[in-house]
Coordinates of C-alpha atoms and ligand atoms in Angstrom, one line a residue:
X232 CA 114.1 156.6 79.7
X233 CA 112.4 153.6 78.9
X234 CA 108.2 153.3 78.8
X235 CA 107.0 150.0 78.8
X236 CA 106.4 149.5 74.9
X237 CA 109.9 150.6 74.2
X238 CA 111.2 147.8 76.6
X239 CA 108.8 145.6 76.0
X240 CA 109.6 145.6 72.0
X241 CA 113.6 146.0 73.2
X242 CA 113.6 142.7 75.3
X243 CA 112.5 140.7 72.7
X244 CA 114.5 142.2 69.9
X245 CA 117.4 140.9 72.4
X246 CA 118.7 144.3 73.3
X247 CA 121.1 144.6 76.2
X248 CA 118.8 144.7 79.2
X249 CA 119.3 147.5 81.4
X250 CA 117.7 147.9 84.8
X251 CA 115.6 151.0 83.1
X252 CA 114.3 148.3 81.0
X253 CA 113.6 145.8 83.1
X254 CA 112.1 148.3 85.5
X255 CA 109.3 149.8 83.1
X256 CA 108.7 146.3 82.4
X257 CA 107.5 145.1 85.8
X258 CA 105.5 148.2 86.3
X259 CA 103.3 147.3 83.6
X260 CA 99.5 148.3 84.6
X261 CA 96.2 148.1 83.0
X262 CA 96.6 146.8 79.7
X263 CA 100.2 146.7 79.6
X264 CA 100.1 143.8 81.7
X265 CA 98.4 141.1 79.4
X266 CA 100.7 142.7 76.8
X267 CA 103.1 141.4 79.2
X268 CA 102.0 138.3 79.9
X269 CA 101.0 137.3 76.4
X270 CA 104.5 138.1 75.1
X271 CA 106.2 136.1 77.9
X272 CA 103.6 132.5 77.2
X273 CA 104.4 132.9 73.3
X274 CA 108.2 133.3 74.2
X275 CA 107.7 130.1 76.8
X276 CA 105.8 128.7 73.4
X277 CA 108.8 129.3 71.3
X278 CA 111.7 128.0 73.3
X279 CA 111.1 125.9 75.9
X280 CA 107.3 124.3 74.2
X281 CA 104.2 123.8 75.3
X282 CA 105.0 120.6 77.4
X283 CA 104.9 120.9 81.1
X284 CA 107.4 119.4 83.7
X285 CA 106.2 118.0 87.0
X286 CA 108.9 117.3 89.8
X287 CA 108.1 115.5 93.0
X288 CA 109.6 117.4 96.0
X289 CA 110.4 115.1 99.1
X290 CA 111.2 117.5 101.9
X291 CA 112.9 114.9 104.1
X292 CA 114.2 117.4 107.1
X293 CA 112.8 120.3 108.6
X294 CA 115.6 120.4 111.0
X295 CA 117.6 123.8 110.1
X296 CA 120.8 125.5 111.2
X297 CA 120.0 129.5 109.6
X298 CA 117.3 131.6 111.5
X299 CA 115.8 133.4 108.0
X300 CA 113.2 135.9 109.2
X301 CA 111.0 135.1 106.6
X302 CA 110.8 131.3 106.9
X303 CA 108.9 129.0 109.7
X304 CA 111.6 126.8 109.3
X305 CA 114.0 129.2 111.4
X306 CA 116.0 127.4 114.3
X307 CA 114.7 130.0 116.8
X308 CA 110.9 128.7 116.1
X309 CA 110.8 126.4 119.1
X310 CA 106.5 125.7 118.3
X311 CA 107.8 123.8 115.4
X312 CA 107.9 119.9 115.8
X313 CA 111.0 119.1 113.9
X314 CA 111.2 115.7 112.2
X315 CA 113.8 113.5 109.9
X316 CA 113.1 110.8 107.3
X317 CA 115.0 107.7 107.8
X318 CA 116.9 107.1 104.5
X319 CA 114.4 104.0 103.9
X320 CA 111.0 106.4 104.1
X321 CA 113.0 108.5 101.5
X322 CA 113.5 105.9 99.4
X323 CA 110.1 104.8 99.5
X324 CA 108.9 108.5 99.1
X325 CA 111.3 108.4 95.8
X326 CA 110.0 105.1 94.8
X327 CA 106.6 106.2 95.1
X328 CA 107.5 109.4 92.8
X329 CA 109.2 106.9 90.3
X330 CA 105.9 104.7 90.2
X331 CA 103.6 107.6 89.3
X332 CA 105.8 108.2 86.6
X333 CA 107.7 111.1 87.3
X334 CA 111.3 112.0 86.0
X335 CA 112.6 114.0 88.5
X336 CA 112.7 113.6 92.2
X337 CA 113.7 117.2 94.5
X338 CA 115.4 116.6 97.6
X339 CA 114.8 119.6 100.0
X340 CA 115.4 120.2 103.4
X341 CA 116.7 123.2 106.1
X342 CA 120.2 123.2 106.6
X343 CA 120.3 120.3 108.5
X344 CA 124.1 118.6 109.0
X345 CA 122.6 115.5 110.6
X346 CA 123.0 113.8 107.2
X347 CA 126.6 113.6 106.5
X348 CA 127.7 114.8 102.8
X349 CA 128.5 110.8 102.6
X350 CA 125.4 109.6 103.9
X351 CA 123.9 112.2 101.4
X352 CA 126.0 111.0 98.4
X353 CA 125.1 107.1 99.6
X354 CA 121.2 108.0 99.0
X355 CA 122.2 110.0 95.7
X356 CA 123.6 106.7 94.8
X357 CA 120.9 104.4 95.7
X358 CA 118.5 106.6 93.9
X359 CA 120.0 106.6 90.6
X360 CA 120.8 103.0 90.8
X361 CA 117.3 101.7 91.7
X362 CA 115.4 104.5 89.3
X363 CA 115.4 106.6 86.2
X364 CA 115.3 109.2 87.7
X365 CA 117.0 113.1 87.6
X366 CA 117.8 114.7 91.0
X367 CA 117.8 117.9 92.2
X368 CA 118.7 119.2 95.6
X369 CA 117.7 122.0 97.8
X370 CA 119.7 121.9 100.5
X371 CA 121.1 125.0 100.9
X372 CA 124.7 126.4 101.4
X373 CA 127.7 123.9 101.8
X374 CA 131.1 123.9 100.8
X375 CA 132.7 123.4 97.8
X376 CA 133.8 119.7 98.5
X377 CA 130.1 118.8 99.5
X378 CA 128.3 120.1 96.4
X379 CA 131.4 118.0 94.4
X380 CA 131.2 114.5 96.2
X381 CA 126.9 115.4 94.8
X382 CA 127.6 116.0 91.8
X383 CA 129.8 113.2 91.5
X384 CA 127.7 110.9 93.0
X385 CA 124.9 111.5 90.1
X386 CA 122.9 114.8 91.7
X387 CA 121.8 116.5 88.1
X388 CA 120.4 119.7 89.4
X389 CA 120.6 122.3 92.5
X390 CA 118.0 125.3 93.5
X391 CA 120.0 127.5 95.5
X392 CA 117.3 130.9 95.1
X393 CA 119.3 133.9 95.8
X394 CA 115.7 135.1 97.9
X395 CA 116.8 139.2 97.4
X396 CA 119.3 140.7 95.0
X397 CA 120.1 143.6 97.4
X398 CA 122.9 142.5 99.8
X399 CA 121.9 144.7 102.3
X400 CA 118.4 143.3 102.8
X401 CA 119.5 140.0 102.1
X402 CA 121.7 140.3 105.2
X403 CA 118.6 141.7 107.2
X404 CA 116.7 138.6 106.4
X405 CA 119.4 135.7 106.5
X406 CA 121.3 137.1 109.4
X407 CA 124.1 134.2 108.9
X408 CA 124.8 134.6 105.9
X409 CA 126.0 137.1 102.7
X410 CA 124.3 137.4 99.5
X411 CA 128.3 137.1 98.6
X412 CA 128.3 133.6 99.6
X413 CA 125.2 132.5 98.8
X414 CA 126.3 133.9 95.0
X415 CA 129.6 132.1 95.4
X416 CA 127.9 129.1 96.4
X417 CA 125.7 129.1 93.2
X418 CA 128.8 129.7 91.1
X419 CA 130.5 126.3 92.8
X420 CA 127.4 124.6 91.7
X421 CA 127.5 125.9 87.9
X422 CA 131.1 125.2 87.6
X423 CA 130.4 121.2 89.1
X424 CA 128.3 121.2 86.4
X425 CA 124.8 121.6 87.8
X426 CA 121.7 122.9 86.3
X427 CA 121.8 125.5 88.6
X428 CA 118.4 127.7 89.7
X429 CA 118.7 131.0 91.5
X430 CA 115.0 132.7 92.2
X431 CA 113.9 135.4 94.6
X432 CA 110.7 136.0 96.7
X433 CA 108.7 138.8 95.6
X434 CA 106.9 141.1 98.4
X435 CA 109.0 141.2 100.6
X436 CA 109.7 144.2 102.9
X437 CA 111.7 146.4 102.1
X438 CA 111.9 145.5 98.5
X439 CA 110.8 147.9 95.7
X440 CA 110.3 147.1 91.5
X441 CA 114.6 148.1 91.1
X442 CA 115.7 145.3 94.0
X443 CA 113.3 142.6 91.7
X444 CA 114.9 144.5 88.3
X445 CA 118.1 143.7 90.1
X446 CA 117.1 139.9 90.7
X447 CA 116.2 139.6 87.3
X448 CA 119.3 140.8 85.6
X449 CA 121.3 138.9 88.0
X450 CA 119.6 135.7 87.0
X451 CA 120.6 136.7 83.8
X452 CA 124.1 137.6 84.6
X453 CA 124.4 134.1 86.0
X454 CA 122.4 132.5 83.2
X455 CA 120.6 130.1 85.3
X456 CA 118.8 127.3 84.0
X457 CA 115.8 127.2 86.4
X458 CA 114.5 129.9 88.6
X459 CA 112.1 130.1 90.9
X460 CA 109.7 132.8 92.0
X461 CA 107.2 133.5 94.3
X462 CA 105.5 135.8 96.8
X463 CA 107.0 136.3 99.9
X464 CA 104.1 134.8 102.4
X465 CA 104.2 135.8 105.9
X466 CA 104.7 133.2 108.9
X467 CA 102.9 133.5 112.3
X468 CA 105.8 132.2 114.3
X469 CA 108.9 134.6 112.4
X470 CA 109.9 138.4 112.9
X471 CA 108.1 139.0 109.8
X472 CA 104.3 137.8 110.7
X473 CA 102.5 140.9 110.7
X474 CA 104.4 141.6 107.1
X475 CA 101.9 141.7 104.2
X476 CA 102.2 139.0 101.5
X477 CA 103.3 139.7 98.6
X478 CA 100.7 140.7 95.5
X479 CA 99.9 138.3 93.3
X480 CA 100.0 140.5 90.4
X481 CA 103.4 141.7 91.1
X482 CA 104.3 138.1 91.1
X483 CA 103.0 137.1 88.4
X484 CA 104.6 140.0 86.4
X485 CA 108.4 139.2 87.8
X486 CA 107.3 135.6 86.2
X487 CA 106.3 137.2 83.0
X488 CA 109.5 139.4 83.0
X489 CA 111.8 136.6 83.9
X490 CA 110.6 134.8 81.1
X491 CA 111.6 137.4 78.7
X492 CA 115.1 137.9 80.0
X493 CA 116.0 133.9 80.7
X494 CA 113.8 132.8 77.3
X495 CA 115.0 128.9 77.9
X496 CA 115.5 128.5 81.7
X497 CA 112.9 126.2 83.8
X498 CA 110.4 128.4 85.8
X499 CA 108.1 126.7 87.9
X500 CA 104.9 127.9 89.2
X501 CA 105.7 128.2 92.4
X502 CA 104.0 126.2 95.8
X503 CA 104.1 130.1 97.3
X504 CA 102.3 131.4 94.0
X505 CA 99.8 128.3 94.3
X506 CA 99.3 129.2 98.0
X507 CA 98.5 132.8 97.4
X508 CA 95.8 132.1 95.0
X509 CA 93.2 129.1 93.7
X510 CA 94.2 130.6 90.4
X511 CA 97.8 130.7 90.8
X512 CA 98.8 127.6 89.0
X513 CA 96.7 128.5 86.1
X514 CA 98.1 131.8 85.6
X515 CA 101.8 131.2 85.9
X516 CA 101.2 128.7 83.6
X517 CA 100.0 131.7 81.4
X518 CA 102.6 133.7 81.6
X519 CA 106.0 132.0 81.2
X520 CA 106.1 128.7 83.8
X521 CA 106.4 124.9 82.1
X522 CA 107.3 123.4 85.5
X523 CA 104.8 122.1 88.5
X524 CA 106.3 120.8 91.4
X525 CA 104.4 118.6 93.3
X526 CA 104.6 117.1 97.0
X527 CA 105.7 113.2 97.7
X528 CA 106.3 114.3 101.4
X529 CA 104.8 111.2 103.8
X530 CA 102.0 112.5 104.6
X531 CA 102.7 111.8 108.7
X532 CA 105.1 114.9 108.8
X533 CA 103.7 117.1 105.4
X534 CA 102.3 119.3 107.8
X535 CA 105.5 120.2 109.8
X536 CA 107.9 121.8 106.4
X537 CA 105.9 124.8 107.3
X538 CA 108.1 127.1 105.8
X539 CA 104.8 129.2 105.0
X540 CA 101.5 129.0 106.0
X541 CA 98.5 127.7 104.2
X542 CA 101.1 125.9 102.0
X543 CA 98.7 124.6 98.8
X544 CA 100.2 121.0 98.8
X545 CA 99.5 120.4 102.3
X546 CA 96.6 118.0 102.3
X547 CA 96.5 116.4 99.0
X548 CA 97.8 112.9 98.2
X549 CA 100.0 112.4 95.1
X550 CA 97.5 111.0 92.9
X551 CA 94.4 112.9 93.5
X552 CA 97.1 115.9 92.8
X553 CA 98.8 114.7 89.7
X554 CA 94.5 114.1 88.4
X555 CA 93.8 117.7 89.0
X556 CA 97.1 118.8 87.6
X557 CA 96.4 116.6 84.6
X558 CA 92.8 117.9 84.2
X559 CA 94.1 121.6 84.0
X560 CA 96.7 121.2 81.6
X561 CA 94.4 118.9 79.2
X562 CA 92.0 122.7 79.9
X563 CA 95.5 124.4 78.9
X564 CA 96.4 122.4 75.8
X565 CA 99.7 121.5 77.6
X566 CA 100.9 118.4 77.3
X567 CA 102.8 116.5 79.8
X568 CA 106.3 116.3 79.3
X569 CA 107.7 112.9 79.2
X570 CA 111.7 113.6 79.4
X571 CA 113.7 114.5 82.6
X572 CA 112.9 118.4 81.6
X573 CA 116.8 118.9 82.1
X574 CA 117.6 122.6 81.8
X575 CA 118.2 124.0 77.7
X576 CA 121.1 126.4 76.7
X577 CA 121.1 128.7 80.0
X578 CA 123.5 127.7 82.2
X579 CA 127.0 125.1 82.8
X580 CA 126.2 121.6 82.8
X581 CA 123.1 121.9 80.2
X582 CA 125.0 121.7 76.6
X583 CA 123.3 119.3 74.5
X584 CA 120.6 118.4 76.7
X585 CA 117.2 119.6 74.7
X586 CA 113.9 120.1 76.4
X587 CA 112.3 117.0 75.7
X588 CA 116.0 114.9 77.3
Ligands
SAH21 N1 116.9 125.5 103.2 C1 117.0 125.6 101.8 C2 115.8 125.0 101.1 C3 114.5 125.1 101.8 S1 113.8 126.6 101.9 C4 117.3 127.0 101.4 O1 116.9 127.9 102.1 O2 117.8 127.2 100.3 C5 113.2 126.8 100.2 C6 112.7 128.2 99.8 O3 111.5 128.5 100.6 C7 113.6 129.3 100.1 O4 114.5 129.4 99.1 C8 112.6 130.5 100.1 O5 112.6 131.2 98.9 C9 111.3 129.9 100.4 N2 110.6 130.5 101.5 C10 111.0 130.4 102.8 N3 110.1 131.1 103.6 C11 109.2 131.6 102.8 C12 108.1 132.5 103.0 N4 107.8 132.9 104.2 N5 107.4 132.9 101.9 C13 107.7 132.4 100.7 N6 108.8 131.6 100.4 C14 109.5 131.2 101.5
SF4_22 FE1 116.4 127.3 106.7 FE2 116.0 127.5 104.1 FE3 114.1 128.3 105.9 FE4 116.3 129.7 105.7 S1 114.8 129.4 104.1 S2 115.4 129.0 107.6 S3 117.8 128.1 105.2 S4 114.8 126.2 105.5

């Protein structure tokens, strides 16, 4: 049986992780828990550096086909207004993103099959060909042949987050769909060639510290290059509003612990983590995140991807939120990456890409 020095030291001698392991690692309290935290920032320190990615996010459709009890986004939340951006405002929002100088645009949306894969792969094109720019998309489970014609048409990167490692609550909460085929779509996009990120939401009921031991050692198993995690945050209009959120703590330590077991993927600090807390930027940076996405939504229809509530992004404009960003890491001593932040040694697709590329 493992306490959490023993792991602690084990994890970052490389040992074999075991869920034990990982398990006496996220239960760290008291003092444990900036033992944690400080061995997962000088780990970040060591592999991935001290510079810090920022992505723009455009989330272009809130249109979506699953009914996810978690997420306000669900097609059974008829208080929603729904909205789509015309290819041209996406380009704009993209253009926008290039202008303030960042590297990487995110594409997100619900499952929305309004946009053919073609008219998908047309704006992929368009993209690349206007900008210097890396793309990552966020648009949930497709087929095979979809994710391909992407890929082929320039996409770079895919965030695909598993949400729970424990099929039987993943089913619960995304009634449509398997963790089997959500795992198989992940695998699809890893073989195309993406820089593929898995991630899970932390808090969320039903859940206890072996479900997020499982998460993390499947993120490992799949050696993602980018994962995201964040607290699961209740929505007014779902089957889970009078859920609590999840604790910020407990967040933050899955962060800390994901950073030991994936030393070189991309972790951002999360919107949901951001949300929770004033301070939750800050800390993640702290303990083991080197990515900030931030939102190039149009303003006229920010408000509507309420896939949460309270998201943190929801009023600022781009520039007022890259200053403050820029003020905090200049507070940090993190310098602002000036690559695309493509994803380093985890991962298909990544080899020979280094963390400044
Ligand atoms: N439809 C795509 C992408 C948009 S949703 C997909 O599901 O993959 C993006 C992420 O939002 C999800 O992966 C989920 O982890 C997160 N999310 C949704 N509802 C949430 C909630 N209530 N609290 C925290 N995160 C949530
Ligand atoms: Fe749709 Fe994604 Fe929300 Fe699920 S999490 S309802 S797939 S937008």
């Amino acid at each position: 049986m493992y306490n959490f020095s023993t792991a602690l030291a084990g994890i970052r001698a490389g040992e074999k992780l075991s869920r034990e392991m990982v398990m006496a690692l996220l239960a760290a309290e008291g003092r444990q828990v900036s033992a944690l935290f400080k061995a997962a920032d000088e780990v970040r320190r060591a592999t991935v550096g001290d510079a810090v990615h920022l992505r723009a996010i455009i989330e272009f459709s809130n249109y979506c086909r699953q009914n996810c009890l978690y997420c306000g986004l669900r097609r059974d939340n008829c208080s929603l207004p729904r909205y789509r951006l015309t290819e041209a405002q996406i380009l704009a929002a993209v253009a926008e993103a290039a202008e303030l100088g960042f590297r990487t645009v995110v594409l997100q949306s619900g499952e929305d099959l309004y946009y053919s894969s073609l008219e998908i792969a047309r704006l992929i094109e368009k993209i690349k060909s206007r900008h210097d720019l890396a793309i990552t998309l966020s648009l949930g489970e497709r087929c095979r042949e979809d994710y391909r014609l992407w890929r082929q048409a320039g996409a770079d990167r895919y965030l695909l987050k598993h949400e729970t490692a424990d099929a039987d609550l993943f089913h619960y909460l995304k009634p449509d769909s398997r963790l089997s085929s959500r795992l198989q779509c992940a695998s699809w996009l890893k073989e195309l060639g993406y820089q593929t990120g898995m991630g899970n939401m932390v808090g969320l009921p039903g859940q206890n510290l072996e479900t997020l031991a499982t998460d993390v050692l499947l993120m490992r198993q799949m050696e993602v290059g980018m994962a995201g995690i964040g607290p699961f945050l209740p929505h007014p209009s779902t089957p889970l509003k009078d859920a609590a959120p999840g604790d910020l703590e407990l967040s933050l330590r899955t962060l800390a612990v994901t950073r030991l077991a994936l030393p070189y993927a991309h972790l951002p600090a999360t919107t949901a983590l951001r949300s929770l807390s004033p301070e939750g930027l800050r800390l993640a940076l702290s303990c083991g995140a080197n990515v900030i996405m931030l939102n190039l939504t149009p303003q006229s229809v920010r408000n509507k991807y309420l896939i949460y509530p309270q998201k943190a992004d929801m009023i600022e404009k781009p520039e007022a939120a890259l200053e403050k960003v820029k003020k905090l890491l200049a507070e940090l001593g993190r310098p602002l990456a000036r690559g695309y932040g493509h994803a380093v040694k985890t991962g298909g697709g990544n080899s020979g890409a280094n963390h400044e590329s």
